[in-house]
Coordinates of N, CA and C in Angstrom, one line a residue:
M1 N 110.1 28.3 -48.2 CA 111.5 27.9 -48.4 C 111.7 26.5 -48.6
I2 N 112.5 26.0 -49.5 CA 112.7 24.7 -49.7 C 114.2 24.3 -49.5
R3 N 114.5 23.5 -48.6 CA 116.0 23.0 -48.5 C 116.1 21.5 -48.8
E4 N 117.1 21.3 -49.7 CA 117.2 19.8 -50.2 C 118.7 19.4 -49.8
F5 N 118.6 18.1 -49.4 CA 120.0 17.5 -49.3 C 119.9 16.2 -50.3
A6 N 120.9 15.9 -51.1 CA 120.9 14.8 -51.9 C 122.1 14.1 -51.6
L7 N 122.0 12.8 -51.5 CA 123.1 12.0 -51.3 C 123.6 11.1 -52.6
S8 N 122.6 10.9 -53.3 CA 123.0 9.9 -54.6 C 122.9 10.4 -55.8
Y9 N 121.6 11.3 -56.0 CA 121.3 11.9 -57.3 C 120.8 13.2 -57.2
V10 N 120.6 13.9 -58.3 CA 120.2 15.3 -58.1 C 118.5 15.2 -57.7
P11 N 118.3 16.2 -56.8 CA 116.8 16.3 -56.6 C 116.0 16.5 -57.7
G12 N 114.6 15.9 -57.7 CA 113.7 16.0 -58.8 C 113.5 17.5 -59.2
I13 N 113.5 18.4 -58.3 CA 113.2 19.8 -58.6 C 114.1 20.6 -59.5
L14 N 115.4 19.9 -59.5 CA 116.6 20.5 -60.3 C 116.9 19.7 -61.5
Q15 N 116.2 18.6 -61.7 CA 116.5 17.7 -62.9 C 116.1 18.2 -64.2
T16 N 116.9 18.0 -65.2 CA 116.7 18.3 -66.6 C 115.9 17.1 -67.0
E17 N 115.3 17.3 -68.3 CA 114.4 16.1 -68.8 C 115.3 14.9 -69.0
R18 N 116.5 15.1 -69.6 CA 117.2 13.8 -69.9 C 117.7 13.1 -68.6
Y19 N 118.1 13.9 -67.7 CA 118.4 13.3 -66.5 C 117.4 12.7 -65.7
A20 N 116.2 13.2 -65.7 CA 115.2 12.5 -65.0 C 114.6 11.3 -65.8
R21 N 114.9 11.3 -67.1 CA 114.6 10.1 -67.9 C 115.3 9.1 -67.5
A22 N 116.7 9.5 -67.5 CA 117.7 8.5 -67.0 C 117.4 7.8 -65.7
V23 N 117.1 8.6 -64.7 CA 116.9 8.2 -63.4 C 115.6 7.2 -63.4
L24 N 114.5 7.6 -64.2 CA 113.2 6.9 -64.1 C 113.3 5.6 -64.9
T25 N 114.1 5.6 -66.0 CA 114.1 4.3 -66.8 C 115.1 3.3 -66.2
T26 N 115.8 3.7 -65.1 CA 116.6 2.6 -64.4 C 116.0 2.1 -63.1
S27 N 114.6 2.3 -63.0 CA 114.0 1.9 -61.7 C 113.7 0.4 -61.9
Y28 N 113.4 0.0 -60.7 CA 113.2 -1.5 -60.7 C 112.0 -1.7 -59.8
P29 N 110.9 -2.3 -60.2 CA 110.6 -2.9 -61.5 C 110.4 -1.9 -62.5
P30 N 110.9 -2.2 -63.8 CA 110.9 -1.3 -64.9 C 109.6 -0.6 -65.2
V31 N 109.5 0.6 -65.6 CA 108.3 1.2 -66.0 C 108.1 1.3 -67.5
S32 N 106.8 1.2 -67.9 CA 106.8 1.3 -69.5 C 107.2 2.7 -70.1
E33 N 107.4 2.8 -71.4 CA 107.8 4.0 -71.9 C 106.7 5.1 -71.5
A34 N 105.5 4.8 -71.8 CA 104.3 5.8 -71.4 C 104.3 6.1 -70.1
E35 N 104.6 5.2 -69.0 CA 104.6 5.6 -67.6 C 105.9 6.4 -67.4
C36 N 106.9 6.2 -67.9 CA 108.3 7.1 -67.7 C 107.9 8.5 -68.3
D37 N 107.2 8.6 -69.5 CA 106.9 9.8 -70.0 C 106.1 10.7 -69.0
R38 N 105.0 9.9 -68.5 CA 104.1 10.7 -67.5 C 104.9 11.1 -66.3
L39 N 105.7 10.1 -65.8 CA 106.6 10.7 -64.6 C 107.5 11.8 -64.9
V40 N 108.2 11.9 -66.1 CA 109.0 12.9 -66.4 C 108.3 14.3 -66.5
V41 N 107.1 14.2 -67.1 CA 106.4 15.3 -67.3 C 105.9 15.9 -66.0
T42 N 105.5 14.9 -65.1 CA 105.1 15.4 -63.6 C 106.3 15.9 -62.9
R43 N 107.5 15.5 -63.1 CA 108.6 16.0 -62.4 C 108.9 17.3 -63.0
L44 N 108.9 17.5 -64.3 CA 109.3 18.8 -64.8 C 108.2 19.9 -64.5
E45 N 107.0 19.5 -64.3 CA 105.9 20.5 -64.0 C 106.2 20.9 -62.6
R46 N 106.6 20.0 -61.6 CA 106.9 20.5 -60.3 C 108.0 21.4 -60.2
A47 N 109.0 21.2 -61.2 CA 110.3 22.2 -61.3 C 110.0 23.6 -61.7
K48 N 108.7 23.7 -62.3 CA 108.2 25.1 -63.0 C 108.1 25.9 -61.7
V49 N 108.0 25.5 -60.5 CA 108.0 26.5 -59.4 C 109.2 27.3 -59.3
L50 N 110.3 26.9 -59.9 CA 111.6 27.7 -60.0 C 111.5 28.8 -61.1
Q51 N 110.4 28.8 -61.8 CA 110.3 30.0 -62.7 C 109.8 31.2 -62.3
D52 N 109.3 31.1 -60.9 CA 109.0 32.4 -60.2 C 110.4 33.0 -59.8
P53 N 110.7 34.1 -60.0 CA 112.0 34.9 -59.8 C 112.3 34.8 -58.2
V54 N 111.3 34.7 -57.4 CA 111.6 34.9 -56.0 C 111.3 33.9 -55.1
T55 N 110.1 33.2 -55.2 CA 109.7 32.1 -54.2 C 109.4 30.8 -55.1
P56 N 109.6 29.8 -54.3 CA 110.2 29.6 -53.0 C 111.7 29.9 -53.0
V57 N 112.3 30.2 -52.0 CA 113.7 30.3 -51.7 C 114.2 28.8 -51.8
V58 N 115.4 28.5 -52.5 CA 115.8 27.1 -52.5 C 117.3 27.0 -52.2
W59 N 117.6 26.3 -51.2 CA 118.9 25.9 -50.9 C 119.1 24.4 -50.9
V60 N 120.3 24.2 -51.6 CA 120.5 22.6 -51.9 C 122.0 22.3 -51.4
L61 N 122.0 21.1 -50.7 CA 123.3 20.6 -50.3 C 123.5 19.3 -51.3
L62 N 124.5 19.1 -52.0 CA 124.7 17.9 -52.7 C 125.9 17.3 -52.3
D63 N 125.8 16.0 -51.9 CA 127.1 15.3 -51.5 C 127.9 15.1 -52.9
E64 N 129.1 15.2 -52.8 CA 130.0 15.3 -54.0 C 129.7 13.9 -54.7
A65 N 129.2 12.9 -54.3 CA 128.7 11.6 -55.1 C 127.7 11.9 -56.1
V66 N 126.8 12.9 -55.9 CA 125.9 13.2 -56.7 C 126.6 13.8 -58.0
L67 N 127.7 14.5 -58.0 CA 128.3 15.0 -59.1 C 129.1 14.1 -59.8
R68 N 129.7 13.1 -59.1 CA 130.5 12.1 -59.7 C 129.9 10.8 -60.3
R69 N 128.6 10.6 -60.0 CA 127.9 9.6 -60.6 C 127.3 10.0 -61.8
A70 N 127.8 9.5 -63.0 CA 127.3 10.1 -64.3 C 126.1 9.4 -64.8
V71 N 125.0 9.9 -64.1 CA 123.6 9.4 -64.5 C 123.4 9.7 -65.8
G72 N 123.0 8.8 -66.6 CA 122.7 8.8 -68.0 C 123.8 9.1 -69.0
G73 N 125.0 9.0 -68.5 CA 126.2 9.1 -69.2 C 126.8 10.6 -69.0
R74 N 128.0 10.7 -69.5 CA 128.8 12.0 -69.4 C 128.0 13.2 -69.9
D75 N 127.4 13.0 -71.1 CA 126.7 14.2 -71.8 C 125.6 14.7 -70.9
V76 N 124.6 13.8 -70.6 CA 123.5 14.0 -69.7 C 124.0 14.7 -68.4
M77 N 125.0 14.0 -67.8 CA 125.5 14.6 -66.6 C 126.1 15.9 -66.8
G78 N 126.7 16.3 -67.8 CA 127.3 17.5 -67.9 C 126.2 18.6 -68.1
E79 N 125.3 18.2 -68.9 CA 124.0 19.2 -69.1 C 123.4 19.4 -67.8
Q80 N 123.1 18.4 -67.1 CA 122.4 18.4 -65.7 C 123.3 19.5 -64.9
I81 N 124.5 19.4 -64.7 CA 125.3 20.0 -63.8 C 125.5 21.5 -64.3
M82 N 125.2 21.8 -65.5 CA 125.2 23.2 -66.2 C 124.0 23.7 -65.9
H83 N 122.9 22.9 -65.9 CA 121.5 23.5 -65.4 C 121.6 24.1 -64.0
I84 N 122.1 23.2 -63.0 CA 122.2 23.6 -61.7 C 123.1 24.9 -61.6
V85 N 124.2 24.9 -62.5 CA 125.0 26.3 -62.4 C 124.3 27.4 -62.8
R86 N 123.5 27.2 -63.8 CA 122.5 28.4 -64.4 C 121.6 28.8 -63.3
L87 N 121.1 27.9 -62.6 CA 120.1 28.4 -61.6 C 120.8 29.0 -60.3
V88 N 122.1 28.7 -60.2 CA 122.8 29.3 -59.0 C 123.1 30.7 -59.6
E89 N 123.7 30.8 -60.8 CA 124.0 32.1 -61.4 C 122.9 33.1 -61.6
G90 N 121.7 32.6 -61.7 CA 120.6 33.4 -61.9 C 119.9 33.7 -60.6
G91 N 120.6 33.3 -59.5 CA 120.0 33.6 -58.2 C 119.0 33.0 -57.8
R92 N 118.5 31.9 -58.5 CA 117.3 31.0 -58.3 C 117.5 30.0 -57.1
A93 N 118.8 29.6 -56.9 CA 119.2 28.6 -55.8 C 120.4 28.8 -55.4
R94 N 120.6 28.4 -54.2 CA 122.0 28.4 -53.6 C 122.4 26.9 -53.6
V95 N 123.5 26.5 -54.0 CA 124.0 25.1 -53.9 C 125.2 25.0 -53.3
H96 N 125.5 24.1 -52.6 CA 126.6 23.8 -51.8 C 127.0 22.4 -51.8
V97 N 128.2 22.1 -52.1 CA 128.7 20.6 -52.2 C 129.3 20.2 -50.8
M98 N 129.0 18.9 -50.6 CA 129.7 18.3 -49.3 C 130.7 17.6 -50.0
P99 N 132.0 17.9 -49.7 CA 133.0 17.1 -50.4 C 133.4 15.9 -49.8
F100 N 134.1 15.0 -50.6 CA 134.4 13.6 -50.1 C 135.3 13.8 -49.0
T101 N 136.2 14.8 -48.9 CA 137.2 15.0 -48.0 C 136.6 15.1 -46.6
L102 N 135.4 15.6 -46.6 CA 134.7 15.8 -45.3 C 134.5 14.4 -44.5
G103 N 134.4 13.4 -45.1 CA 134.2 12.1 -44.5 C 132.7 12.0 -44.2
F104 N 132.4 11.5 -43.0 CA 131.0 11.3 -42.3 C 130.5 12.7 -42.1
H105 N 129.1 12.8 -42.4 CA 128.6 14.0 -42.2 C 127.2 13.7 -41.7
P106 N 126.3 14.5 -41.0 CA 125.2 14.3 -40.4 C 123.8 14.1 -41.3
L107 N 124.1 14.1 -42.6 CA 122.9 14.0 -43.5 C 123.2 12.5 -44.2
M108 N 124.1 11.8 -43.9 CA 124.5 10.6 -44.8 C 123.3 9.5 -44.7
D109 N 122.4 9.5 -43.9 CA 121.3 8.5 -43.9 C 120.6 8.5 -45.1
G110 N 120.4 9.5 -45.9 CA 119.4 9.6 -47.0 C 119.1 11.0 -47.4
M111 N 118.2 11.1 -48.5 CA 117.8 12.2 -48.9 C 117.0 13.1 -47.9
L112 N 117.0 14.4 -48.0 CA 116.2 15.1 -47.0 C 115.7 16.5 -47.7
T113 N 114.4 16.9 -47.5 CA 113.8 17.9 -48.0 C 113.2 18.6 -46.8
L114 N 113.4 19.8 -46.6 CA 112.8 20.6 -45.5 C 112.0 21.8 -46.2
M115 N 110.7 22.0 -45.7 CA 109.8 23.0 -46.4 C 109.3 23.8 -45.3
S116 N 109.4 25.1 -45.5 CA 108.8 26.1 -44.6 C 107.8 26.9 -45.4
F117 N 106.9 27.1 -44.8 CA 105.5 27.9 -45.4 C 105.2 29.2 -44.6
E118 N 104.7 30.1 -45.4 CA 104.1 31.3 -44.6 C 102.9 31.0 -43.7
D119 N 102.0 30.1 -44.2 CA 100.8 29.8 -43.5 C 100.5 28.6 -42.9
Q120 N 101.5 27.8 -42.6 CA 101.5 26.5 -41.9 C 102.7 26.2 -41.3
P121 N 103.0 25.1 -40.5 CA 104.1 24.7 -39.8 C 105.0 24.1 -40.7
P122 N 106.4 24.1 -40.5 CA 107.4 23.6 -41.4 C 107.2 22.0 -41.4
V123 N 107.5 21.3 -42.4 CA 107.6 19.8 -42.5 C 108.9 19.5 -43.1
A124 N 109.3 18.2 -42.8 CA 110.5 17.5 -43.4 C 110.1 16.3 -44.1
Y125 N 110.8 16.0 -45.1 CA 110.6 14.8 -45.8 C 111.8 14.0 -46.1
G126 N 111.9 12.8 -45.5 CA 113.1 12.0 -45.5 C 112.9 10.9 -46.5
E127 N 113.9 10.5 -47.3 CA 113.7 9.4 -48.2 C 114.8 8.3 -48.2
G128 N 114.6 7.2 -48.2 CA 115.6 6.1 -48.4 C 115.2 4.9 -49.3
L129 N 115.8 3.9 -49.1 CA 115.5 2.8 -50.1 C 114.1 2.3 -49.9
R130 N 113.2 2.6 -51.1 CA 111.8 2.3 -51.2 C 111.0 2.8 -50.1
M131 N 111.4 3.9 -49.6 CA 110.5 4.4 -48.4 C 110.7 6.0 -48.3
G132 N 109.8 6.6 -48.0 CA 109.8 8.1 -47.7 C 108.9 8.4 -46.6
K133 N 109.1 9.4 -46.0 CA 108.2 9.8 -44.8 C 108.2 11.3 -44.6
V134 N 107.0 11.8 -44.5 CA 106.8 13.2 -44.2 C 106.8 13.3 -42.7
H135 N 107.4 14.3 -42.0 CA 107.5 14.5 -40.6 C 107.0 15.9 -40.4
D136 N 106.1 15.9 -39.5 CA 105.4 17.2 -39.0 C 105.5 17.4 -37.7
S137 N 106.1 16.5 -36.9 CA 106.4 16.7 -35.4 C 107.3 17.8 -35.3
P138 N 107.1 18.9 -34.6 CA 108.0 20.1 -34.4 C 109.3 19.5 -33.9
S139 N 109.4 18.6 -33.0 CA 110.7 18.2 -32.6 C 111.6 17.3 -33.6
V140 N 110.8 16.6 -34.3 CA 111.6 15.9 -35.4 C 112.1 16.9 -36.6
V141 N 111.2 17.7 -36.9 CA 111.6 18.8 -37.9 C 112.7 19.8 -37.4
Q142 N 112.6 20.0 -36.0 CA 113.7 20.8 -35.4 C 115.1 20.1 -35.6
E143 N 115.1 18.8 -35.2 CA 116.3 17.9 -35.3 C 116.9 17.8 -36.7
L144 N 115.9 17.5 -37.7 CA 116.4 17.6 -38.9 C 117.0 18.9 -39.6
H145 N 116.4 20.0 -39.1 CA 116.9 21.3 -39.5 C 118.4 21.4 -38.9
G146 N 118.5 21.0 -37.6 CA 119.8 21.1 -37.0 C 120.8 20.2 -37.8
R147 N 120.5 19.1 -38.2 CA 121.4 18.3 -38.9 C 121.7 18.9 -40.4
Y148 N 120.7 19.6 -40.9 CA 121.1 20.3 -42.1 C 121.9 21.6 -42.0
D149 N 121.5 22.2 -41.0 CA 122.5 23.5 -40.7 C 123.9 23.0 -40.3
L150 N 124.0 21.9 -39.6 CA 125.4 21.3 -39.3 C 126.1 21.0 -40.5
A151 N 125.4 20.3 -41.4 CA 126.0 19.8 -42.7 C 126.5 21.2 -43.5
L152 N 125.5 22.0 -43.7 CA 125.8 23.3 -44.4 C 127.1 23.9 -43.8
S153 N 127.2 24.1 -42.6 CA 128.4 24.6 -41.9 C 129.7 23.9 -42.5
D154 N 129.6 22.7 -42.8 CA 130.8 22.0 -43.3 C 131.0 21.9 -44.8
A155 N 129.9 22.3 -45.6 CA 130.0 22.2 -47.0 C 130.9 23.3 -47.5
L156 N 131.2 23.1 -48.8 CA 132.1 24.1 -49.5 C 131.4 25.4 -49.6
P157 N 131.8 26.5 -49.6 CA 131.2 27.8 -49.8 C 130.7 27.9 -51.2
L158 N 129.7 28.8 -51.5 CA 129.0 28.9 -52.8 C 129.9 28.9 -54.0
K159 N 131.0 29.8 -54.0 CA 131.9 30.0 -54.9 C 132.7 28.8 -55.2
E160 N 133.2 28.2 -54.1 CA 133.9 26.9 -54.3 C 133.1 25.9 -54.9
S161 N 131.8 25.8 -54.4 CA 130.9 24.8 -55.0 C 130.6 25.0 -56.5
L162 N 130.5 26.3 -56.8 CA 130.3 26.5 -58.2 C 131.4 26.1 -59.0
A163 N 132.6 26.4 -58.6 CA 133.9 26.2 -59.3 C 134.0 24.5 -59.3
L164 N 133.5 23.8 -58.5 CA 133.5 22.4 -58.4 C 132.6 21.9 -59.5
L165 N 131.2 22.5 -59.5 CA 130.3 22.1 -60.6 C 130.7 22.3 -61.9
R166 N 131.4 23.4 -62.1 CA 131.9 23.9 -63.6 C 133.0 22.9 -63.8
A167 N 133.8 22.6 -63.0 CA 135.0 21.7 -63.4 C 134.4 20.3 -63.7
T168 N 133.5 19.8 -62.9 CA 133.0 18.5 -63.1 C 132.1 18.5 -64.5
A169 N 131.4 19.6 -64.8 CA 130.6 19.7 -66.1 C 131.8 19.6 -67.1
K170 N 132.7 20.3 -67.1 CA 133.9 20.3 -68.1 C 134.5 18.9 -68.2
D171 N 134.6 18.1 -67.2 CA 135.1 16.8 -67.2 C 134.2 16.0 -68.0
C172 N 133.0 16.3 -68.0 CA 132.0 15.6 -68.7 C 131.8 16.1 -70.2
G173 N 132.6 17.0 -70.6 CA 132.6 17.5 -71.9 C 131.9 18.6 -72.2
H174 N 131.4 19.3 -71.2 CA 130.7 20.5 -71.3 C 131.5 21.8 -71.1
H175 N 131.6 22.8 -71.9 CA 132.3 24.0 -71.8 C 131.5 25.2 -71.7
D176 N 130.4 25.1 -71.4 CA 129.4 26.3 -71.3 C 130.0 27.4 -70.4

């Protein structure tokens, strides 16, 4: 199982090629076109895990800021959001939005990925500005799971989240 929380931009596993390219070309220091191509291919290869119809189970919490920040422009953002909608409609992922109206929530510190496995202990990966850390301490992983669960309980329900995703894509000019 993979549980993602994104505060600023769409998690890599859900990114479209154009969205990934927009994220990677605005990095600092800049990367060459060849390096950007390599990074995009790597990111898209990792996302192929979603081609399996069953595993891993994927739950995603998106801060509303992720939807409102038009990474790559309106067209790229609309395409990206509709990609997420299709993943949800196809039963491949559950996506919930943390609305701005919620105010502060327990995951505002940065991005978080929680991973559970059949054959090894769970781990958590937290990411902030220029740093990321894998946590395998059971107490830390449990605390981060608790924060995720608490945030999920305050997020919009799946149907409301989908409606917000579709409305935001429509605002970006996509009418799929």
